[in-house]
Structures are given as structure tokens and as C-alpha cells.
């Protein structure tokens, strides 16, 4: 009887612990130019137990198929870095970016941009879409997308429209668009 009660208590503790530290997940953002001129593009971000926050070949995939009008990617200055398996990073444009599991109490962010050569017009409208079920599978993480200093709750909406020029880097060589998740994300400002 005592062993059964102990197993039940451990099971409850394990269940509570799994809600504090989320399980593996991912979400894909799709970019479409509002005029329907170019092809769609997409990026995928996520967290997993075996992932790293830095460069890792296969986990952080290069953006090899850019779209002419709606090309988006994660921007990292990892060029020349070596991963845990000895693979050398040879670029800064990534179609996927996975991070290690973080507590919902931490703030984690992903910078998004477009290659300056892909900017066709500063007033070209780009629609960004995502699947709400991918973000709402774990209620512990607040997830916002920031355009400059304006944040949008990604768990309350499934798309936003931005100008293509919003995807350019700032004067400090930093992305203008960030996805932020975790603690106090609704009060965060763009990095």
C-alpha cells in the first residue's frame, strides 16, 4: 500500500514538473507577400531537450531556398563557429532555429530578417502566419512577435501584416523583428 501511494505521489510530482518545464515543441511562420507576386517562404523555431542555444548543424538549417519578395530567415552571427560535432558554420541565414529547453520563467528570443538584396519596396506588405495550436499546446509560455517596440500576442492571433522594410536590420546590425517567449514577454522590448 505504501509503495503504491509513493508511486502515485511521484507520478503527480512528475506531472506537475512537466508543466513547469515544457516538452519539445516547434512553430512555423509563413511569409506571403500581400500582392501574391512571389512565392511563400517559411521559418521554423522551437525548443527540445537535446537542442543547443548556439550553432548546431542539422538543428539550425541554412535558408537555401529564398523567395524573391517574402524571404525571411533567422539571423545569427555564427559564421566560422564550430558545433559540438566539429561542423563549421558557413552562413548567417537560417530557415530553422531550435533552442534548448528553457523554463517559462526565462526570456528567449529569435531575430528575423530579410536579405537587403531581397527588399523590393519599402511599402510592400508581407503577411506572416502561424498555427495557433502549435503555440497554445503549452500555456506556460507567453509568445509575442515584436515589430520594433510593438508587441503582438501570438497566442491570441494567427497572423500580422508588416512592411517588407520592417525585415531589414537596424543601424546596429540587429533585427527589427523578434519572436520572444517566456517571462514578462508582454513587457519586453525588441533587442
mmCIF file of C-alpha atoms in Angstrom, residues 27 29 43 45 74 108-112 143-146 154 177-181 185:
data_model
loop_
_atom_site.group_PDB
_atom_site.id
_atom_site.type_symbol
_atom_site.label_atom_id
_atom_site.label_comp_id
_atom_site.label_asym_id
_atom_site.label_seq_id
_atom_site.Cartn_x
_atom_site.Cartn_y
_atom_site.Cartn_z
ATOM 1 C CA UNK A 27 6.102 26.522 -34.637
ATOM 2 C CA UNK A 29 5.908 31.070 -39.576
ATOM 3 C CA UNK A 43 10.910 29.526 -40.966
ATOM 4 C CA UNK A 45 11.614 27.767 -34.419
ATOM 5 C CA UNK A 74 16.644 33.787 -38.604
ATOM 6 C CA UNK A 108 14.120 33.503 -25.075
ATOM 7 C CA UNK A 109 14.202 35.385 -28.389
ATOM 8 C CA UNK A 110 14.670 34.776 -32.125
ATOM 9 C CA UNK A 111 15.585 37.603 -34.530
ATOM 10 C CA UNK A 112 14.036 37.565 -38.017
ATOM 11 C CA UNK A 143 4.792 34.226 -27.008
ATOM 12 C CA UNK A 144 4.934 37.630 -28.707
ATOM 13 C CA UNK A 145 6.217 38.871 -32.041
ATOM 14 C CA UNK A 146 7.769 42.327 -31.887
ATOM 15 C CA UNK A 154 0.987 35.290 -30.995
ATOM 16 C CA UNK A 177 11.522 41.795 -35.760
ATOM 17 C CA UNK A 178 11.819 39.412 -32.809
ATOM 18 C CA UNK A 179 9.840 36.458 -31.535
ATOM 19 C CA UNK A 180 10.065 36.429 -27.763
ATOM 20 C CA UNK A 181 8.713 33.863 -25.389
ATOM 21 C CA UNK A 185 7.431 38.887 -22.695
#
